Amino acid sequence: MMVTPLFQIIFYEDRNFQGRSYECMSDCPDMSSYLSRCQSCRVESGCFMVYERPNFMGNQFFMRRGEYSDYMSMMGMSSGIRSCRMIPMHRGQFRMRIYERENFGGQMTELMDDCDNIQDRYRMSDCMSSQVMDGHWLYMLVGVKSPSYYMDSGPLNRSFREMGMSGMRFMSMRRIMDMC
């Protein structure tokens, strides 16, 4: 009997699961040594964030179990996947603090559940830094459908600008609760 790993994603060089493939069951900071390009993928189990640049940089996209035969056009990716990070299951409460200004300045709000619109719900004009205490979260941007930003309880996020997110306004924060 074959046991499916908790985390498994298969990347393909071409659309529609064609060309060479690379099977991944953990974080991969640089896929260039396995594939020259990546234009489709299949998530067999688990949840992943995929990135347009090596070392978990650039636009990121959340992927759960399913087939992505041409995710470049589906998600608006310009250059394909260059790195991926698995998102471990979190059991327990979810908590994060968002701040109106960089370096944890200005108005602070603590979240424990999803928030569809931080401007409307908390009357915050901006969200420029955060601290995740518990769980895994996706930050969704204003006016952008697919790209999102993954945050977990690790290093503090003192400045979204320093993380390459300057000029972006966050609209919603969502807990990653999927069993995928």
mmCIF file of C-alpha atoms in Angstrom:
data_model
loop_
_atom_site.group_PDB
_atom_site.id
_atom_site.type_symbol
_atom_site.label_atom_id
_atom_site.label_comp_id
_atom_site.label_asym_id
_atom_site.label_seq_id
_atom_site.Cartn_x
_atom_site.Cartn_y
_atom_site.Cartn_z
ATOM 1 C CA MET A 1 0.000 0.000 0.000
ATOM 2 C CA MET A 2 1.404 3.385 -1.039
ATOM 3 C CA VAL A 3 1.285 6.138 1.602
ATOM 4 C CA THR A 4 0.855 9.717 0.362
ATOM 5 C CA PRO A 5 3.298 12.128 2.012
ATOM 6 C CA LEU A 6 1.849 14.998 4.081
ATOM 7 C CA PHE A 7 3.353 17.536 1.665
ATOM 8 C CA GLN A 8 3.841 16.831 -2.022
ATOM 9 C CA ILE A 9 3.897 19.105 -5.041
ATOM 10 C CA ILE A 10 5.019 18.189 -8.568
ATOM 11 C CA PHE A 11 6.322 20.906 -10.889
ATOM 12 C CA TYR A 12 6.389 20.621 -14.689
ATOM 13 C CA GLU A 13 8.423 22.566 -17.215
ATOM 14 C CA ASP A 14 5.521 23.084 -19.596
ATOM 15 C CA ARG A 15 1.809 23.783 -19.418
ATOM 16 C CA ASN A 16 -0.655 20.919 -18.966
ATOM 17 C CA PHE A 17 1.793 18.821 -16.922
ATOM 18 C CA GLN A 18 4.149 18.269 -19.849
ATOM 19 C CA GLY A 19 7.929 18.164 -20.040
ATOM 20 C CA ARG A 20 10.369 17.298 -17.299
ATOM 21 C CA SER A 21 9.023 17.213 -13.755
ATOM 22 C CA TYR A 22 10.353 17.727 -10.256
ATOM 23 C CA GLU A 23 8.651 16.267 -7.183
ATOM 24 C CA CYS A 24 9.056 18.235 -3.976
ATOM 25 C CA MET A 25 8.099 17.292 -0.406
ATOM 26 C CA SER A 26 9.690 20.174 1.516
ATOM 27 C CA ASP A 27 10.896 23.753 1.075
ATOM 28 C CA CYS A 28 12.885 24.406 -2.099
ATOM 29 C CA PRO A 29 14.719 27.767 -2.207
ATOM 30 C CA ASP A 30 15.887 27.427 -5.836
ATOM 31 C CA MET A 31 14.340 25.139 -8.441
ATOM 32 C CA SER A 32 16.729 26.096 -11.265
ATOM 33 C CA SER A 33 18.937 23.063 -10.644
ATOM 34 C CA TYR A 34 15.907 20.775 -11.211
ATOM 35 C CA LEU A 35 13.962 22.543 -13.984
ATOM 36 C CA SER A 36 14.865 25.249 -16.480
ATOM 37 C CA ARG A 37 11.354 26.695 -16.156
ATOM 38 C CA CYS A 38 8.091 25.783 -14.451
ATOM 39 C CA GLN A 39 4.700 26.463 -16.021
ATOM 40 C CA SER A 40 2.332 23.989 -14.384
ATOM 41 C CA CYS A 41 2.105 22.038 -11.147
ATOM 42 C CA ARG A 42 0.019 19.541 -9.259
ATOM 43 C CA VAL A 43 -0.377 19.712 -5.474
ATOM 44 C CA GLU A 44 -0.930 16.135 -4.323
ATOM 45 C CA SER A 45 -1.116 16.914 -0.606
ATOM 46 C CA GLY A 46 -0.523 19.773 1.786
ATOM 47 C CA CYS A 47 -0.443 23.509 1.200
ATOM 48 C CA PHE A 48 2.376 25.501 -0.383
ATOM 49 C CA MET A 49 3.403 29.050 -1.140
ATOM 50 C CA VAL A 50 5.125 29.350 -4.510
ATOM 51 C CA TYR A 51 7.353 32.287 -5.437
ATOM 52 C CA GLU A 52 8.365 33.926 -8.720
ATOM 53 C CA ARG A 53 11.988 34.310 -7.609
ATOM 54 C CA PRO A 54 14.527 32.085 -5.827
ATOM 55 C CA ASN A 55 14.916 32.180 -2.030
ATOM 56 C CA PHE A 56 11.206 32.755 -1.415
ATOM 57 C CA MET A 57 11.219 36.239 -2.960
ATOM 58 C CA GLY A 58 8.932 38.092 -5.368
ATOM 59 C CA ASN A 59 5.215 37.587 -5.839
ATOM 60 C CA GLN A 60 3.839 34.646 -3.910
ATOM 61 C CA PHE A 61 0.800 32.504 -4.470
ATOM 62 C CA PHE A 62 -1.026 30.137 -2.113
ATOM 63 C CA MET A 63 -1.667 26.652 -3.494
ATOM 64 C CA ARG A 64 -3.763 23.908 -1.982
ATOM 65 C CA ARG A 65 -4.467 20.423 -3.267
ATOM 66 C CA GLY A 66 -5.374 20.553 -6.932
ATOM 67 C CA GLU A 67 -4.128 20.825 -10.504
ATOM 68 C CA TYR A 68 -2.727 24.030 -11.964
ATOM 69 C CA SER A 69 -2.313 23.271 -15.670
ATOM 70 C CA ASP A 70 -1.401 26.826 -16.648
ATOM 71 C CA TYR A 71 -1.077 28.806 -13.452
ATOM 72 C CA MET A 72 0.885 31.580 -15.190
ATOM 73 C CA SER A 73 -2.265 32.791 -16.937
ATOM 74 C CA MET A 74 -4.601 31.709 -14.100
ATOM 75 C CA MET A 75 -2.713 33.718 -11.485
ATOM 76 C CA GLY A 76 -1.012 36.369 -13.540
ATOM 77 C CA MET A 77 2.511 35.150 -12.847
ATOM 78 C CA SER A 78 5.027 36.677 -15.224
ATOM 79 C CA SER A 79 8.026 34.378 -14.951
ATOM 80 C CA GLY A 80 6.958 31.048 -13.463
ATOM 81 C CA ILE A 81 7.804 29.402 -10.153
ATOM 82 C CA ARG A 82 11.389 29.601 -8.880
ATOM 83 C CA SER A 83 10.983 28.498 -5.232
ATOM 84 C CA CYS A 84 8.370 26.987 -2.927
ATOM 85 C CA ARG A 85 7.699 26.683 0.782
ATOM 86 C CA MET A 86 5.432 24.150 2.439
ATOM 87 C CA ILE A 87 2.972 25.450 5.002
ATOM 88 C CA PRO A 88 2.852 23.164 8.040
ATOM 89 C CA MET A 89 -0.463 22.370 9.707
ATOM 90 C CA HIS A 90 -1.275 24.565 12.679
ATOM 91 C CA ARG A 91 -3.478 23.308 15.457
ATOM 92 C CA GLY A 92 -4.525 25.795 18.063
ATOM 93 C CA GLN A 93 -5.401 29.450 18.193
ATOM 94 C CA PHE A 94 -4.492 32.111 15.665
ATOM 95 C CA ARG A 95 -3.237 35.511 16.806
ATOM 96 C CA MET A 96 -1.509 38.397 15.123
ATOM 97 C CA ARG A 97 -1.044 42.115 15.655
ATOM 98 C CA ILE A 98 -1.137 44.604 12.828
ATOM 99 C CA TYR A 99 0.232 48.124 13.081
ATOM 100 C CA GLU A 100 -0.609 51.247 11.151
ATOM 101 C CA ARG A 101 3.049 52.299 10.809
ATOM 102 C CA GLU A 102 6.456 50.681 10.374
ATOM 103 C CA ASN A 103 8.362 49.442 13.434
ATOM 104 C CA PHE A 104 5.119 48.656 15.255
ATOM 105 C CA GLY A 105 3.998 52.289 15.429
ATOM 106 C CA GLY A 106 0.589 53.907 15.306
ATOM 107 C CA GLN A 107 -2.686 52.145 15.900
ATOM 108 C CA MET A 108 -2.352 48.451 16.861
ATOM 109 C CA THR A 109 -5.071 45.859 16.360
ATOM 110 C CA GLU A 110 -4.986 42.219 17.417
ATOM 111 C CA LEU A 111 -6.645 39.677 15.135
ATOM 112 C CA MET A 112 -7.779 36.186 16.036
ATOM 113 C CA ASP A 113 -9.942 35.468 13.001
ATOM 114 C CA ASP A 114 -10.170 36.384 9.332
ATOM 115 C CA CYS A 115 -10.664 40.015 8.392
ATOM 116 C CA ASP A 116 -11.997 40.834 4.911
ATOM 117 C CA ASN A 117 -11.250 44.548 5.058
ATOM 118 C CA ILE A 118 -8.993 46.073 7.706
ATOM 119 C CA GLN A 119 -9.799 49.641 6.644
ATOM 120 C CA ASP A 120 -13.542 49.161 7.159
ATOM 121 C CA ARG A 121 -13.457 46.878 10.188
ATOM 122 C CA TYR A 122 -10.748 48.607 12.230
ATOM 123 C CA ARG A 123 -10.685 52.092 10.688
ATOM 124 C CA MET A 124 -6.978 51.700 9.911
ATOM 125 C CA SER A 125 -5.723 53.754 6.991
ATOM 126 C CA ASP A 126 -2.675 51.521 6.446
ATOM 127 C CA CYS A 127 -1.047 48.350 7.718
ATOM 128 C CA MET A 128 2.733 48.751 7.592
ATOM 129 C CA SER A 129 4.069 46.166 10.095
ATOM 130 C CA SER A 130 2.864 43.074 11.937
ATOM 131 C CA GLN A 131 3.676 40.444 14.506
ATOM 132 C CA VAL A 132 2.282 36.924 14.155
ATOM 133 C CA MET A 133 2.065 35.239 17.537
ATOM 134 C CA ASP A 134 0.225 32.050 16.574
ATOM 135 C CA GLY A 135 -0.662 30.334 13.325
ATOM 136 C CA HIS A 136 -0.089 30.913 9.634
ATOM 137 C CA TRP A 137 -1.667 33.886 7.856
ATOM 138 C CA LEU A 138 -2.173 35.178 4.315
ATOM 139 C CA TYR A 139 -2.163 38.904 3.686
ATOM 140 C CA MET A 140 -4.220 39.851 0.654
ATOM 141 C CA LEU A 141 -3.626 43.089 -1.230
ATOM 142 C CA VAL A 142 -6.028 45.843 -2.243
ATOM 143 C CA GLY A 143 -6.994 45.623 -5.909
ATOM 144 C CA VAL A 144 -5.025 42.438 -6.578
ATOM 145 C CA LYS A 145 -6.799 39.114 -6.921
ATOM 146 C CA SER A 146 -4.174 36.372 -6.665
ATOM 147 C CA PRO A 147 -0.886 37.401 -5.041
ATOM 148 C CA SER A 148 -0.826 37.125 -1.303
ATOM 149 C CA TYR A 149 1.852 37.184 1.363
ATOM 150 C CA TYR A 150 2.519 34.380 3.808
ATOM 151 C CA MET A 151 3.404 35.188 7.408
ATOM 152 C CA ASP A 152 3.990 32.881 10.329
ATOM 153 C CA SER A 153 5.125 33.196 13.924
ATOM 154 C CA GLY A 154 8.794 33.783 13.370
ATOM 155 C CA PRO A 155 10.739 36.946 12.874
ATOM 156 C CA LEU A 156 8.880 40.196 13.398
ATOM 157 C CA ASN A 157 7.706 42.023 10.300
ATOM 158 C CA ARG A 158 8.967 45.501 11.190
ATOM 159 C CA SER A 159 8.482 46.973 7.756
ATOM 160 C CA PHE A 160 6.589 45.612 4.766
ATOM 161 C CA ARG A 161 8.540 48.091 2.629
ATOM 162 C CA GLU A 162 11.825 46.395 3.617
ATOM 163 C CA MET A 163 10.271 43.059 2.662
ATOM 164 C CA GLY A 164 9.750 44.339 -0.894
ATOM 165 C CA MET A 165 6.107 45.284 -0.422
ATOM 166 C CA SER A 166 6.426 49.071 -0.659
ATOM 167 C CA GLY A 167 3.427 50.958 -1.927
ATOM 168 C CA MET A 168 1.111 48.001 -1.293
ATOM 169 C CA ARG A 169 -1.978 48.300 0.842
ATOM 170 C CA PHE A 170 -3.318 45.219 2.578
ATOM 171 C CA MET A 171 -7.022 44.667 2.470
ATOM 172 C CA SER A 172 -7.551 41.381 4.268
ATOM 173 C CA MET A 173 -5.840 38.927 6.561
ATOM 174 C CA ARG A 174 -6.818 35.267 6.461
ATOM 175 C CA ARG A 175 -5.872 32.322 8.618
ATOM 176 C CA ILE A 176 -4.521 29.290 6.799
ATOM 177 C CA MET A 177 -6.690 26.596 8.273
ATOM 178 C CA ASP A 178 -6.866 24.218 5.317
ATOM 179 C CA MET A 179 -6.220 20.556 5.793
ATOM 180 C CA CYS A 180 -5.361 20.691 2.070
#
